[in-house]
Structures are given as C-alpha cells and as structure tokens.
PDB file of C-alpha atoms in Angstrom:
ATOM      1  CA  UNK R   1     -74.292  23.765 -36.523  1.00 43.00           C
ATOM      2  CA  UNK R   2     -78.327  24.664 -36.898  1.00 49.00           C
ATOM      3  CA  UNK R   3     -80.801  22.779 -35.137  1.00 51.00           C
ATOM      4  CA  UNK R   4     -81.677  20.370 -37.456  1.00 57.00           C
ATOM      5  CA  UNK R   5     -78.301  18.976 -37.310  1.00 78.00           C
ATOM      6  CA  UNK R   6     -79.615  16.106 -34.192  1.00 85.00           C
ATOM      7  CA  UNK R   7     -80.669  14.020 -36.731  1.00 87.00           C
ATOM      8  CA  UNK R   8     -77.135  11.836 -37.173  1.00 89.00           C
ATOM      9  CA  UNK R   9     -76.819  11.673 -33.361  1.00 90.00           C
ATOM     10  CA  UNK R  10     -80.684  10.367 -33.254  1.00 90.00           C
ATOM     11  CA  UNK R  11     -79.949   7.818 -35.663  1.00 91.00           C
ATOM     12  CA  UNK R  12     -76.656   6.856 -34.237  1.00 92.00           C
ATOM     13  CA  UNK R  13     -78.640   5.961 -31.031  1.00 91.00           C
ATOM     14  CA  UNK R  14     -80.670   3.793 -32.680  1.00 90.00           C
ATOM     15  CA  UNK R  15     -78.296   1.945 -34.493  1.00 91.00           C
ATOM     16  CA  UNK R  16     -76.560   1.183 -31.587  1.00 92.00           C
ATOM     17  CA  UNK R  17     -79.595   0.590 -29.356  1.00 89.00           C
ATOM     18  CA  UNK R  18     -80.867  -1.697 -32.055  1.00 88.00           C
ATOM     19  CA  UNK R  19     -78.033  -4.194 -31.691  1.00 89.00           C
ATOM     20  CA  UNK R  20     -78.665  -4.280 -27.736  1.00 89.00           C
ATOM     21  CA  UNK R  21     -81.688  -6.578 -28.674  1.00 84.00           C
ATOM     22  CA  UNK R  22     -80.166  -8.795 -30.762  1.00 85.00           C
ATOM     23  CA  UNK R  23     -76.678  -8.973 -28.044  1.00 91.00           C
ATOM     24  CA  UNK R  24     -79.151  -9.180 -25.078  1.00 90.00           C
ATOM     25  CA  UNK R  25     -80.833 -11.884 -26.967  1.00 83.00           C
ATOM     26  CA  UNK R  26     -78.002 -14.080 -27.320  1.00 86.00           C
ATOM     27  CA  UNK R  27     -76.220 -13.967 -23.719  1.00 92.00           C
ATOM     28  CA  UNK R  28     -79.587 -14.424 -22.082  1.00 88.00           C
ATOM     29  CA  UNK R  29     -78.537 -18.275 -21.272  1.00 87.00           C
ATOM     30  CA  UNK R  30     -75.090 -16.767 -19.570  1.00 94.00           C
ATOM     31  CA  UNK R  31     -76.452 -13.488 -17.468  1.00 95.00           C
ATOM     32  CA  UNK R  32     -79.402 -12.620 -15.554  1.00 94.00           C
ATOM     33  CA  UNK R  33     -81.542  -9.457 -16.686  1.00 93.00           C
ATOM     34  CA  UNK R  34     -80.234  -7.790 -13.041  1.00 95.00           C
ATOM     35  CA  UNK R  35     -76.664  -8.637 -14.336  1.00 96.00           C
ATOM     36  CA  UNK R  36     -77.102  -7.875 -17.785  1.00 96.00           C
ATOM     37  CA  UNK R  37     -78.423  -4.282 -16.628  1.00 95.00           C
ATOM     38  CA  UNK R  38     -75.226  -3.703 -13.966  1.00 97.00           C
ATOM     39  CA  UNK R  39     -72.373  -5.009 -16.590  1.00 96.00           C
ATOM     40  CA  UNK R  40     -73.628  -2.642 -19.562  1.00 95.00           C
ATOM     41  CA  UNK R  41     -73.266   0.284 -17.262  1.00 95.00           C
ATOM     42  CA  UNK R  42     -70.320  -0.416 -15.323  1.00 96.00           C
ATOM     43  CA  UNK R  43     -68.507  -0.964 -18.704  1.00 96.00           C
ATOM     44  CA  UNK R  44     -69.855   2.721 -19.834  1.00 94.00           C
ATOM     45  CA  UNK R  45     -68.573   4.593 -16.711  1.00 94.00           C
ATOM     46  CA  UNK R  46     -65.468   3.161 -17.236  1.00 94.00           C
ATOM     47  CA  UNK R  47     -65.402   3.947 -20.769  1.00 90.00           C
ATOM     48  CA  UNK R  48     -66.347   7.298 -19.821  1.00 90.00           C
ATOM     49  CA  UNK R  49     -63.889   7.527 -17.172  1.00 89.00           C
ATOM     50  CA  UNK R  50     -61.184   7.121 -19.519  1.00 86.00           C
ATOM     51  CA  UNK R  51     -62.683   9.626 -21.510  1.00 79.00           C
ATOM     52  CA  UNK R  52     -63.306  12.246 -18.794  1.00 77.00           C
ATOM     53  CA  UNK R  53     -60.287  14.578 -19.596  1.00 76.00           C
ATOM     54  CA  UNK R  54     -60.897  14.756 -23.034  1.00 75.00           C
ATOM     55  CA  UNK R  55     -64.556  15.572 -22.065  1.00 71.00           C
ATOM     56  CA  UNK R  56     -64.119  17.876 -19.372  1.00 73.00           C
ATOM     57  CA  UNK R  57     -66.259  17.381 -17.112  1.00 77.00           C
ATOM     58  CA  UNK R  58     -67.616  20.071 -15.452  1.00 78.00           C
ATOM     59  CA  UNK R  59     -69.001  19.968 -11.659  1.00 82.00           C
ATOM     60  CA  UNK R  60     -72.780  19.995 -11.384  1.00 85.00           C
ATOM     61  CA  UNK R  61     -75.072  22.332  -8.771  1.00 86.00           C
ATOM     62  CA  UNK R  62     -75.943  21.043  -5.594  1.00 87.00           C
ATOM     63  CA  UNK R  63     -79.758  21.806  -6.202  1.00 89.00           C
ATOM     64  CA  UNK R  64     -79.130  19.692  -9.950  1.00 88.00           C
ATOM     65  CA  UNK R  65     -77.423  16.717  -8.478  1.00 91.00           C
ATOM     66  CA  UNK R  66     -81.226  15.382  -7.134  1.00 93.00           C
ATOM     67  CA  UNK R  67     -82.096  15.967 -11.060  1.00 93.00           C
ATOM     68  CA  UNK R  68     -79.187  13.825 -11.628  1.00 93.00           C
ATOM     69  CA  UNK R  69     -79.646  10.947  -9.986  1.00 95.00           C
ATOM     70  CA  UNK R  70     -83.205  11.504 -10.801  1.00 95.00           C
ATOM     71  CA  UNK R  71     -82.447  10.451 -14.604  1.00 93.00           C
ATOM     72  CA  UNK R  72     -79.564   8.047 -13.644  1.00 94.00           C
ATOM     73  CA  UNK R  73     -82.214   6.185 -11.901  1.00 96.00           C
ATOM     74  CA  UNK R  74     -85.097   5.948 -14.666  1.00 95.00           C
ATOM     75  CA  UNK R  75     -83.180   6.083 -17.499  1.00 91.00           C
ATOM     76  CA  UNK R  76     -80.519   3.565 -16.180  1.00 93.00           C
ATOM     77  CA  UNK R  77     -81.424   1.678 -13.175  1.00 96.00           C
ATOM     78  CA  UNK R  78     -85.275   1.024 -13.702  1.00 96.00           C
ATOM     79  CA  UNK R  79     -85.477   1.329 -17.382  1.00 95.00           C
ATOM     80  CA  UNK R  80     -82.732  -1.192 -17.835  1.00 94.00           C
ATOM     81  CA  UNK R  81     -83.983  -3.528 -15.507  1.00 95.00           C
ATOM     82  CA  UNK R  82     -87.369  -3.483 -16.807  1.00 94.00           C
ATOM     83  CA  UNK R  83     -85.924  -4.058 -20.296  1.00 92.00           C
ATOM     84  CA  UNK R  84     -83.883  -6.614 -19.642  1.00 92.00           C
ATOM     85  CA  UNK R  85     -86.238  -8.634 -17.699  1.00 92.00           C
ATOM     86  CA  UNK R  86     -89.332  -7.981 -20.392  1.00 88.00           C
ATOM     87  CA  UNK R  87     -86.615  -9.732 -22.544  1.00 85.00           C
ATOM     88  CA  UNK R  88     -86.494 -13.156 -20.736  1.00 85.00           C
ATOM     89  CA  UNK R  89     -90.284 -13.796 -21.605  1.00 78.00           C
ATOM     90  CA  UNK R  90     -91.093 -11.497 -24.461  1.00 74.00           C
ATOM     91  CA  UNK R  91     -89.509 -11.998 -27.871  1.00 70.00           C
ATOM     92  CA  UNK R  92     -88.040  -9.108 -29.600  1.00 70.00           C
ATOM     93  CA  UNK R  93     -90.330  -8.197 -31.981  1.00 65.00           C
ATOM     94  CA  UNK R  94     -92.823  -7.687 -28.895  1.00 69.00           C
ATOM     95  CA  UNK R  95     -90.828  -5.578 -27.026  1.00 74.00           C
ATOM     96  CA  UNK R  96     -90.262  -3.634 -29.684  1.00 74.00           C
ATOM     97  CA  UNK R  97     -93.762  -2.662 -30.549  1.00 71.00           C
ATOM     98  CA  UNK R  98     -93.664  -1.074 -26.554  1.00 77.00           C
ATOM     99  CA  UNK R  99     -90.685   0.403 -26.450  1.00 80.00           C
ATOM    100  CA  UNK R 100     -92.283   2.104 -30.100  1.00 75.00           C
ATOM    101  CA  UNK R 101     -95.072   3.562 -28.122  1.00 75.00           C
ATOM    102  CA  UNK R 102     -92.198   5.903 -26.508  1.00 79.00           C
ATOM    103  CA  UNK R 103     -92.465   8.785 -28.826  1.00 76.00           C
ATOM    104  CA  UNK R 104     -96.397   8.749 -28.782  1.00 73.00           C
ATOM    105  CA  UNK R 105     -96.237   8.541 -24.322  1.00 76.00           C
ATOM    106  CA  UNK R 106     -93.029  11.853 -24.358  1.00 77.00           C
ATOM    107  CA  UNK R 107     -95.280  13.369 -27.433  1.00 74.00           C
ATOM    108  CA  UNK R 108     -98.509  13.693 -25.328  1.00 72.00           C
ATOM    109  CA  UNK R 109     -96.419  13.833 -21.291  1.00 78.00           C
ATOM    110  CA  UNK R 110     -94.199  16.871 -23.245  1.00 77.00           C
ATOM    111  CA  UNK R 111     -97.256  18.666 -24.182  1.00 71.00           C
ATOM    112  CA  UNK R 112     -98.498  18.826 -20.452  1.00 74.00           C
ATOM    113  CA  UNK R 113     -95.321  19.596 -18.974  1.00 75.00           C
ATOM    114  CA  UNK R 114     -93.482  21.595 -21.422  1.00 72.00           C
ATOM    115  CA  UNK R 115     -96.316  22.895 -23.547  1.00 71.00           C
ATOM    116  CA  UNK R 116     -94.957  21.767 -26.524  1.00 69.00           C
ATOM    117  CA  UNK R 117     -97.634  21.756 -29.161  1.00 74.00           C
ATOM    118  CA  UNK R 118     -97.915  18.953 -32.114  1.00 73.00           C
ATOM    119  CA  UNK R 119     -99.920  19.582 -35.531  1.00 80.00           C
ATOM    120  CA  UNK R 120    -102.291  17.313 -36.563  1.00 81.00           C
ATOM    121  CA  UNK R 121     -99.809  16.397 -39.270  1.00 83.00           C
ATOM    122  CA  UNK R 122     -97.243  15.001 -36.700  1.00 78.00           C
ATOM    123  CA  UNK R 123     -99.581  13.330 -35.246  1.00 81.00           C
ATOM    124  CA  UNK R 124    -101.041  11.464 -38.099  1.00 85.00           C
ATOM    125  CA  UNK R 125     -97.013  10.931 -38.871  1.00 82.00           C
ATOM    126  CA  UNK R 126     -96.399   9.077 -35.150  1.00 79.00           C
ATOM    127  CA  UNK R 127     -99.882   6.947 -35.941  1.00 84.00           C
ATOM    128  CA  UNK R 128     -98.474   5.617 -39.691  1.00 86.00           C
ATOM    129  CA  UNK R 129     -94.978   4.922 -37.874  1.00 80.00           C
ATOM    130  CA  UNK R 130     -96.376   3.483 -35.118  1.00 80.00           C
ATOM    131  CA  UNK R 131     -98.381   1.071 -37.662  1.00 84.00           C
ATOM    132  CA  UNK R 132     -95.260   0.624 -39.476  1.00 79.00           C
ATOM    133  CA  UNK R 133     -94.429  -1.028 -36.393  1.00 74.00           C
ATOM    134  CA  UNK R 134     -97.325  -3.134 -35.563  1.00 76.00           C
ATOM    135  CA  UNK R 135     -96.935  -4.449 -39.257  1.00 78.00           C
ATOM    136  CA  UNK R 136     -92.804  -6.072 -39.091  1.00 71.00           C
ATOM    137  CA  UNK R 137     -94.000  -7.601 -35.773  1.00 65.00           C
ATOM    138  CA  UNK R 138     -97.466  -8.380 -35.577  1.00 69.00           C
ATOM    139  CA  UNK R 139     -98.074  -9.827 -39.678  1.00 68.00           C
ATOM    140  CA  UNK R 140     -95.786 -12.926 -38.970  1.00 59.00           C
ATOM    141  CA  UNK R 141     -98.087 -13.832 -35.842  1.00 57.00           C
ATOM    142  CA  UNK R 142     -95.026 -13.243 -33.370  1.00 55.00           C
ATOM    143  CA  UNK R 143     -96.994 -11.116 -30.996  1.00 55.00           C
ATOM    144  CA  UNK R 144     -97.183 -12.630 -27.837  1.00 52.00           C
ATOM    145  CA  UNK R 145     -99.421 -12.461 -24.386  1.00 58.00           C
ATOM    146  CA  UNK R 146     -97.149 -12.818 -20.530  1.00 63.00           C
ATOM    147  CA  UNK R 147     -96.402 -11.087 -17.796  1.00 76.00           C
ATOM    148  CA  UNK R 148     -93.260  -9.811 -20.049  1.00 77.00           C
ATOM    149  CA  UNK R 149     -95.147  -7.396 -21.631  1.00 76.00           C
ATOM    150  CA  UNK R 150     -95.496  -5.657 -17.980  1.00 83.00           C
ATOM    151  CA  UNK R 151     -92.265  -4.891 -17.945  1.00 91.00           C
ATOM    152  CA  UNK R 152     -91.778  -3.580 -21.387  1.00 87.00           C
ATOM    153  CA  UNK R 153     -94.324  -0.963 -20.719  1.00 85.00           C
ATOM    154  CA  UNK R 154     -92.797   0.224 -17.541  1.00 91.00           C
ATOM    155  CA  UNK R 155     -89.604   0.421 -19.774  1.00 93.00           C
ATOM    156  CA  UNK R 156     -91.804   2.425 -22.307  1.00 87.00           C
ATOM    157  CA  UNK R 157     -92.609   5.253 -18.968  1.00 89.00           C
ATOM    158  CA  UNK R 158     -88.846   5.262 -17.559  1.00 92.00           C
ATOM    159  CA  UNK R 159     -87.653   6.363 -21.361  1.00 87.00           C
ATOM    160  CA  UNK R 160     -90.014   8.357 -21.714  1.00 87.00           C
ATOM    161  CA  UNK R 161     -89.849  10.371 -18.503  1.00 89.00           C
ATOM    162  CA  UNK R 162     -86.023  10.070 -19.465  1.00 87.00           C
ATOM    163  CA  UNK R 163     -86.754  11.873 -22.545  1.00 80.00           C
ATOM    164  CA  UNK R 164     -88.279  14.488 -20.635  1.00 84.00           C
ATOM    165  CA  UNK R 165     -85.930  15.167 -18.035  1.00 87.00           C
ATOM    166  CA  UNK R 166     -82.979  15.048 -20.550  1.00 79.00           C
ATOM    167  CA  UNK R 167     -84.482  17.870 -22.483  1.00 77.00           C
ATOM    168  CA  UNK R 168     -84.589  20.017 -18.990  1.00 80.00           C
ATOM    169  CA  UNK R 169     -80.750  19.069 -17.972  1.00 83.00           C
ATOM    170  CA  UNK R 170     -79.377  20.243 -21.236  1.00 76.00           C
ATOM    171  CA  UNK R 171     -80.266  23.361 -21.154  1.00 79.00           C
ATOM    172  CA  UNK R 172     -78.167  24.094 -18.004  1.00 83.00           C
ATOM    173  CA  UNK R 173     -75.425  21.876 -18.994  1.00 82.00           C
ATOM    174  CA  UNK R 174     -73.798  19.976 -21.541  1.00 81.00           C
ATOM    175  CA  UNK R 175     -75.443  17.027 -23.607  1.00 78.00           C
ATOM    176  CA  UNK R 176     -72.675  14.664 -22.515  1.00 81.00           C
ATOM    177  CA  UNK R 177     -71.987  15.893 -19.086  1.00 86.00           C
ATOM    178  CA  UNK R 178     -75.465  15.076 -18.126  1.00 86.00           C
ATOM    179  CA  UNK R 179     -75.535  11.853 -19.891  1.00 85.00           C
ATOM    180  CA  UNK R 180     -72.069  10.859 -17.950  1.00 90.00           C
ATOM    181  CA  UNK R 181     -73.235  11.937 -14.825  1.00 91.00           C
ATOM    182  CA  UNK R 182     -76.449  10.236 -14.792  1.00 92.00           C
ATOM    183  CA  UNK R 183     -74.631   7.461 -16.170  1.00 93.00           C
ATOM    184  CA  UNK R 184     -72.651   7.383 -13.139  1.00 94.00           C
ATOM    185  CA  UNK R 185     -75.769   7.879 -10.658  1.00 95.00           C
ATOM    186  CA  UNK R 186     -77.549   4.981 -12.448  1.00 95.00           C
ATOM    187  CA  UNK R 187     -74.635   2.287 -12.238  1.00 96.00           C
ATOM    188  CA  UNK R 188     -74.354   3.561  -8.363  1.00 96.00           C
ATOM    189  CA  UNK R 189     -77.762   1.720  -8.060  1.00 97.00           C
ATOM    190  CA  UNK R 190     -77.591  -0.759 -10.217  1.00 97.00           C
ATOM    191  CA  UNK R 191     -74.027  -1.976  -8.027  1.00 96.00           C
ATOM    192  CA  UNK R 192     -76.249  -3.668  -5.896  1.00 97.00           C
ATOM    193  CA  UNK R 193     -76.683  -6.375  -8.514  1.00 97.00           C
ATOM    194  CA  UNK R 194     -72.451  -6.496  -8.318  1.00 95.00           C
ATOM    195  CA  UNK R 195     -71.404  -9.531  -6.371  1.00 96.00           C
ATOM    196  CA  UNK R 196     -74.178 -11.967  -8.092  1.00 95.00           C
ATOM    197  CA  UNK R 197     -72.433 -10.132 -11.745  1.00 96.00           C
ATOM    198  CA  UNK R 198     -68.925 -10.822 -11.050  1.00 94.00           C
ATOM    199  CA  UNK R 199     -69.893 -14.352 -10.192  1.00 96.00           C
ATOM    200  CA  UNK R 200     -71.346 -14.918 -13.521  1.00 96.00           C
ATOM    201  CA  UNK R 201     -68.623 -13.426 -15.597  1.00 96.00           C
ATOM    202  CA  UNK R 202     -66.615 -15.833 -14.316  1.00 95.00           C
ATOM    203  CA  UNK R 203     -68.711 -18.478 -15.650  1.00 94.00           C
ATOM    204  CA  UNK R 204     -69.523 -16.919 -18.701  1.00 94.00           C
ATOM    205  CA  UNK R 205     -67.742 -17.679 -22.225  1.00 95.00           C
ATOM    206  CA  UNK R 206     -65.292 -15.070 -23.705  1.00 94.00           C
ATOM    207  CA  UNK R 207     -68.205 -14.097 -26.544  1.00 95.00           C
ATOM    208  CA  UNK R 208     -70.605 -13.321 -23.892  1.00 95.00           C
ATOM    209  CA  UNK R 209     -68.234 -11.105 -22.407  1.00 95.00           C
ATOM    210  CA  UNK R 210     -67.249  -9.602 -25.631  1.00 96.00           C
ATOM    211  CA  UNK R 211     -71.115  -9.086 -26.449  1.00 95.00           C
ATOM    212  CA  UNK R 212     -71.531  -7.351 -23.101  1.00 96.00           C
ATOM    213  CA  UNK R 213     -68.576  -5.029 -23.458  1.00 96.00           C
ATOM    214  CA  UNK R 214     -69.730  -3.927 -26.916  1.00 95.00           C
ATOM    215  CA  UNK R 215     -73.217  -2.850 -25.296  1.00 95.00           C
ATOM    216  CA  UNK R 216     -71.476  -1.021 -22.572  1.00 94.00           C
ATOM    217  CA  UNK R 217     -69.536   0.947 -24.917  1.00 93.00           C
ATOM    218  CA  UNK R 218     -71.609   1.699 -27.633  1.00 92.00           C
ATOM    219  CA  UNK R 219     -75.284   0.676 -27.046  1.00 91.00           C
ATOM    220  CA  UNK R 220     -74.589   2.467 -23.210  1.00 89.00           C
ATOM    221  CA  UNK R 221     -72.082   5.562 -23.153  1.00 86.00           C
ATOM    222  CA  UNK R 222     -71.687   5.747 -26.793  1.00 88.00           C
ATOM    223  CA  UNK R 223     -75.923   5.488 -27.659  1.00 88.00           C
ATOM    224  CA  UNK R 224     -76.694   8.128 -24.493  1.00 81.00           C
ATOM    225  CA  UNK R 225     -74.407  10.382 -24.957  1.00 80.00           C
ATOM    226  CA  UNK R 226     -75.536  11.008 -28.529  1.00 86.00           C
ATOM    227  CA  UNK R 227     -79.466  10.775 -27.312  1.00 83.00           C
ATOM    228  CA  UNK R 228     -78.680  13.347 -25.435  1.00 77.00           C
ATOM    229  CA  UNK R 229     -76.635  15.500 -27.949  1.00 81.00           C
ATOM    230  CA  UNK R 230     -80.090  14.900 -30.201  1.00 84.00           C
ATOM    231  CA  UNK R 231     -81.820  16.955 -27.070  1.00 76.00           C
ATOM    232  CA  UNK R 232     -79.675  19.464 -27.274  1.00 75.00           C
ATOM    233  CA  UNK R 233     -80.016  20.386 -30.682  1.00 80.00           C
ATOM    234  CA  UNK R 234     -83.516  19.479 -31.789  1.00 77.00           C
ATOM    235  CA  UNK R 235     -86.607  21.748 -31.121  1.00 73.00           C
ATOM    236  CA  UNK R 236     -88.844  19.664 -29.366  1.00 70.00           C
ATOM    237  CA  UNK R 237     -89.093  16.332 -27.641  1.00 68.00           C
ATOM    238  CA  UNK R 238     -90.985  14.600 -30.338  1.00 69.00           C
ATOM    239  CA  UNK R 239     -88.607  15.190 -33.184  1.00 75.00           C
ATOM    240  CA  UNK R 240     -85.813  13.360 -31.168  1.00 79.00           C
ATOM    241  CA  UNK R 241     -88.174  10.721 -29.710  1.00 75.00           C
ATOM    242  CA  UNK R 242     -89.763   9.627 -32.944  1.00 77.00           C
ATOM    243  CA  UNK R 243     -86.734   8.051 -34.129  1.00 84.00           C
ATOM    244  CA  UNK R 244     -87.451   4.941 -31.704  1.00 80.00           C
ATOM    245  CA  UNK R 245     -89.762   4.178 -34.400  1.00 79.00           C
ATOM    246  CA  UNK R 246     -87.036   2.995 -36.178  1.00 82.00           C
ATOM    247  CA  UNK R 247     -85.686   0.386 -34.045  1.00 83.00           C
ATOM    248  CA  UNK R 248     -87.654  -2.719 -34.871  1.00 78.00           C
ATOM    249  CA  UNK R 249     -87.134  -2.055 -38.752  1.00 79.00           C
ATOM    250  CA  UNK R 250     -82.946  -1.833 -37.727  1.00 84.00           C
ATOM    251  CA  UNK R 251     -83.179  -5.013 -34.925  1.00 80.00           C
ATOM    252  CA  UNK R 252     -84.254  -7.040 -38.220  1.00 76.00           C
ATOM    253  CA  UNK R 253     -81.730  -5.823 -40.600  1.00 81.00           C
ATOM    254  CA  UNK R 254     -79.114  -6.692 -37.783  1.00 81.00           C
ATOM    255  CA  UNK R 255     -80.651  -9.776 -36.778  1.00 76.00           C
ATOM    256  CA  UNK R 256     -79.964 -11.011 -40.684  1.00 76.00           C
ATOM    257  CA  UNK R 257     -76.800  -9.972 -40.616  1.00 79.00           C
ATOM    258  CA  UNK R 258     -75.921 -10.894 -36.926  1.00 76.00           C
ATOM    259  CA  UNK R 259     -77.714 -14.008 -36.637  1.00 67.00           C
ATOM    260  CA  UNK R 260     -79.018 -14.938 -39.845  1.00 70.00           C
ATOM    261  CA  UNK R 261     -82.507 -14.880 -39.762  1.00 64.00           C
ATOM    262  CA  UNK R 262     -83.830 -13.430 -43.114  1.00 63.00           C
ATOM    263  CA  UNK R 263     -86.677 -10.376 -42.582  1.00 61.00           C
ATOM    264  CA  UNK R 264     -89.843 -10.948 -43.881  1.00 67.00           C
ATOM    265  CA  UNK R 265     -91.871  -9.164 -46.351  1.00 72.00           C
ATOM    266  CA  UNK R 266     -93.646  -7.831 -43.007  1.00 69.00           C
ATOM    267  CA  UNK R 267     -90.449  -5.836 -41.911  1.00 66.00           C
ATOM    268  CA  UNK R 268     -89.851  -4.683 -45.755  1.00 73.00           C
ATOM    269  CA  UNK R 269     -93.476  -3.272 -45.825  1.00 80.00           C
ATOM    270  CA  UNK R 270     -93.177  -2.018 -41.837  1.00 76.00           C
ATOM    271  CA  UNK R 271     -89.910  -0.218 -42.626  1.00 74.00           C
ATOM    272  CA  UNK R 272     -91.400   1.851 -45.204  1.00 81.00           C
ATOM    273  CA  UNK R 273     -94.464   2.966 -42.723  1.00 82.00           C
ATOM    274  CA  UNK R 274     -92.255   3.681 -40.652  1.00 78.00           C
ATOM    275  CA  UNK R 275     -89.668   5.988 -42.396  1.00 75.00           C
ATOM    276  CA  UNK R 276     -92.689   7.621 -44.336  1.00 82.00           C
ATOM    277  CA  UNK R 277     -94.183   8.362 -40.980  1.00 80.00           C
ATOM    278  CA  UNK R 278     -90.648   9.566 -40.127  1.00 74.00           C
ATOM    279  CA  UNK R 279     -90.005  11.686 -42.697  1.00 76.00           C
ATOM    280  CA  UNK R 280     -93.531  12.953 -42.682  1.00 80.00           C
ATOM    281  CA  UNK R 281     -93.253  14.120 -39.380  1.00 75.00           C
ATOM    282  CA  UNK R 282     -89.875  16.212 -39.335  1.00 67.00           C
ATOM    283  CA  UNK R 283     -91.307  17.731 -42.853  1.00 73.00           C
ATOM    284  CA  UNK R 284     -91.932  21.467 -43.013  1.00 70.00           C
ATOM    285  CA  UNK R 285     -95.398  20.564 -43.922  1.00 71.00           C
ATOM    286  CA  UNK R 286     -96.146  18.896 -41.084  1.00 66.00           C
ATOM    287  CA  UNK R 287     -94.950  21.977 -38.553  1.00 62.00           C
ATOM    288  CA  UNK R 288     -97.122  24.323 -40.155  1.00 65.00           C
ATOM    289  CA  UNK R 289    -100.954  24.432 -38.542  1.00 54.00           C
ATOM    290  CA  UNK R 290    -101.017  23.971 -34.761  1.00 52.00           C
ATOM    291  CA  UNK R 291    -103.907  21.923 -33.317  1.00 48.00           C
ATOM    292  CA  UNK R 292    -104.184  24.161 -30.415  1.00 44.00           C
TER     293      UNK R 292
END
C-alpha cells in the first residue's frame, strides 16, 4: 500500500472516537470520570490480550520502554482523565471545539520538533476546519464558560504530544505494537482508580456496562491501534491529525441516531467547513509552496 492509504484508518478513529462522547455522555450518572477512564482501558488490554498471538507481539528495547510508558501515560492515563472529567461540566459540543484545536497545537509543536514544514495553503485549510467547528457548536449558543474547559485543554496537549510521540515509536516498531504496549503502560496507571471501579460496576445497570465495553473495544484498542496505523503510513503529523476536525460534525450525526436529538442547520453548515477545510488540506495544491 502507498502512503496515502492512512486515510481509512484516520477516519475509522474518528468514527469510533466520535461515539465515546455520546457513550460517555450517557453513563455519566453510573461512573465517575476516574472510573470511566480505568474501565475503557482495562477492557482494551484485554481485548488485546486475546488478540496478542494473532498480533505478534514483538519485545520492545530497554532504552524504548521509558518512550513507552511515556505515551501510555499521556495518551491514556492523563489524556483520558482530563477528558472524562472536562465531560462532567462541559457539554459536548464544548469539548469538542478543544479537542479540535489538536491538529492546529501537533501542526505548529511538529514543526519545532520534527521540522515538518506546512504551506500556507494547509494552513488556511486547518483555519476554515477549525471554523467549521466553531460554527456546529458555537451558532446554537451551546458554548459554555467553567472550570471544565480546563480540563479539555489539557486533554487538547496530552493528544497532541501523543500525536507526536506516536509518529517517533513507529518508525522503530510496529503501528499496533506500540499502540498495545502503551495501551498496557497507560491502564498500569490508571489501576489505581481499580477498587473504587469494580465497586461501581457492581452498581451499575447492564447498558452501562454494555456502553463501557463497546468503548473499550472499539473507541480504545480498536480507535488507537488504527491512529496509530494512520502514523505509520501518512507523511506528516498534520495530515493524520487534521482528521479530529471531523469529530464534532460525526458526534452529531451519532447523537441523532443514538439519542435522537436532530442536528441543526449549524452542524449541516459546520460539516461542510469542515470537510472543505479537510479536503483542502490533503490536496496536491495545498503541498505545493512551502512557507519557509
């Protein structure tokens, strides 16, 4: 397969990713964020667990496994925690304008630490997603001011600086044994959350349960795994990274068909910033005249 080939494993992480908002949403009432976060992830080892001989995992370096845990812990155990609690006090559409401003934060961190260099087509391409998303969440007067919104941008950081460190891991291993393995690391720390978990599952109602098993599987080990195949195939940071921009316009779709709640002409007119920004940016056009 060529390079450009990341784009179905991009937008299979963002399908599934998008349905974590609208499942987090609904169990919120049955699990703390701090449990939320630990029973996603212990779910996805297991899952990945069972699927370790068909994998094949391979055994990492001792001078990676620092890198390892390294990721585990901001792309699992702080970014999940940060998520989850943004969650309890910011609605959706909120968080989701933050979480947007991850391809613009790994665009501009990539291009100090990897050198990576953006045209001033791309970046006109992130700005008209990036308004895209301002316009599904911001035109029906949902946007709203609390300490939430602290959290959601220290989520923003951790996935970014996860989108950074995934691009160095795969080139020394394979997309899905680093996402397994830092899967692993990052459920290691979020066990401390484990007794206080267990205790709620066995309050919790069998849908709740259901709802947090889907997210382990596929919004966890499934989502990652192809995040990080997206990495490994695509030519820069930004290519992969700008398909967060996506997310809101997909939480609404699924939130109509999950939850019934019709979207508004805001996420119609959003959605098509958005994938025009999208498109824009992984255009031929766009990669042609460097800004530096």
């Amino acid at each position: 397969m060529n390079k450009k080939s990341y784009h179905f494993y991009a937008m299979a992480s963002i399908l599934c990713w998008s349905i974590s908002y609208v499942l987090s949403r609904f169990i919120m009432g049955e699990f703390s964020a701090y449990s939320i976060s630990f029973l996603r992830y212990i779910v996805a080892s297991i899952a990945l667990l069972l699927l370790a001989p068909i994998i094949k995992l391979k055994k990492i370096e001792k001078q990676d496994i620092g890198w390892i845990f390294l990721t585990g812990a901001v792309g699992f155990f702080i970014y999940m925690i940060a998520f989850n609690k943004g969650l309890e006090t910011v609605n959706a559409a909120t968080g989701s304008v933050i979480i947007a401003a991850v391809p613009m934060i790994s665009s501009i961190l990539s291009s100090f630490i990897y050198q990576e260099k953006l045209t001033r087509l791309q970046w006109l391409a992130s700005a008209l997603s990036f308004l895209g998303v301002l316009l599904i969440t911001l035109l029906p007067g949902g946007f709203t001011i609390n300490y939430g919104l602290i959290w959601f941008f220290g989520a923003a950081f951790c996935m970014s600086f996860y989108n950074l460190l995934s691009k160095r891991m795969v080139k020394k291993y394979a997309a899905i044994q680093v996402t397994t393995y830092s899967i692993f690391a990052g459920t290691l720390l979020l066990s401390i959350f484990s007794v206080s978990s267990f205790r709620q599952v066995q309050q919790a109602s069998w849908l709740a349960i259901l709802c947090i098993i889907l997210m382990g599987v596929f919004s966890s080990a499934v989502a990652y795994v192809c995040w990080a195949k997206a990495f490994e195939r695509a030519e820069n940071v930004a290519s992969v990274s700008n398909y967060m921009y996506l997310t809101p316009f997909f939480t609404s779709i699924l939130g109509f068909l999950l939850i019934d709640e019709a979207p508004g002409w805001s996420t119609v007119i959003g959605g098509v910033f958005v994938l025009g920004g999208l498109i824009l940016f992984n255009s031929k056009l766009a990669k042609q005249v460097k800004i530096h």
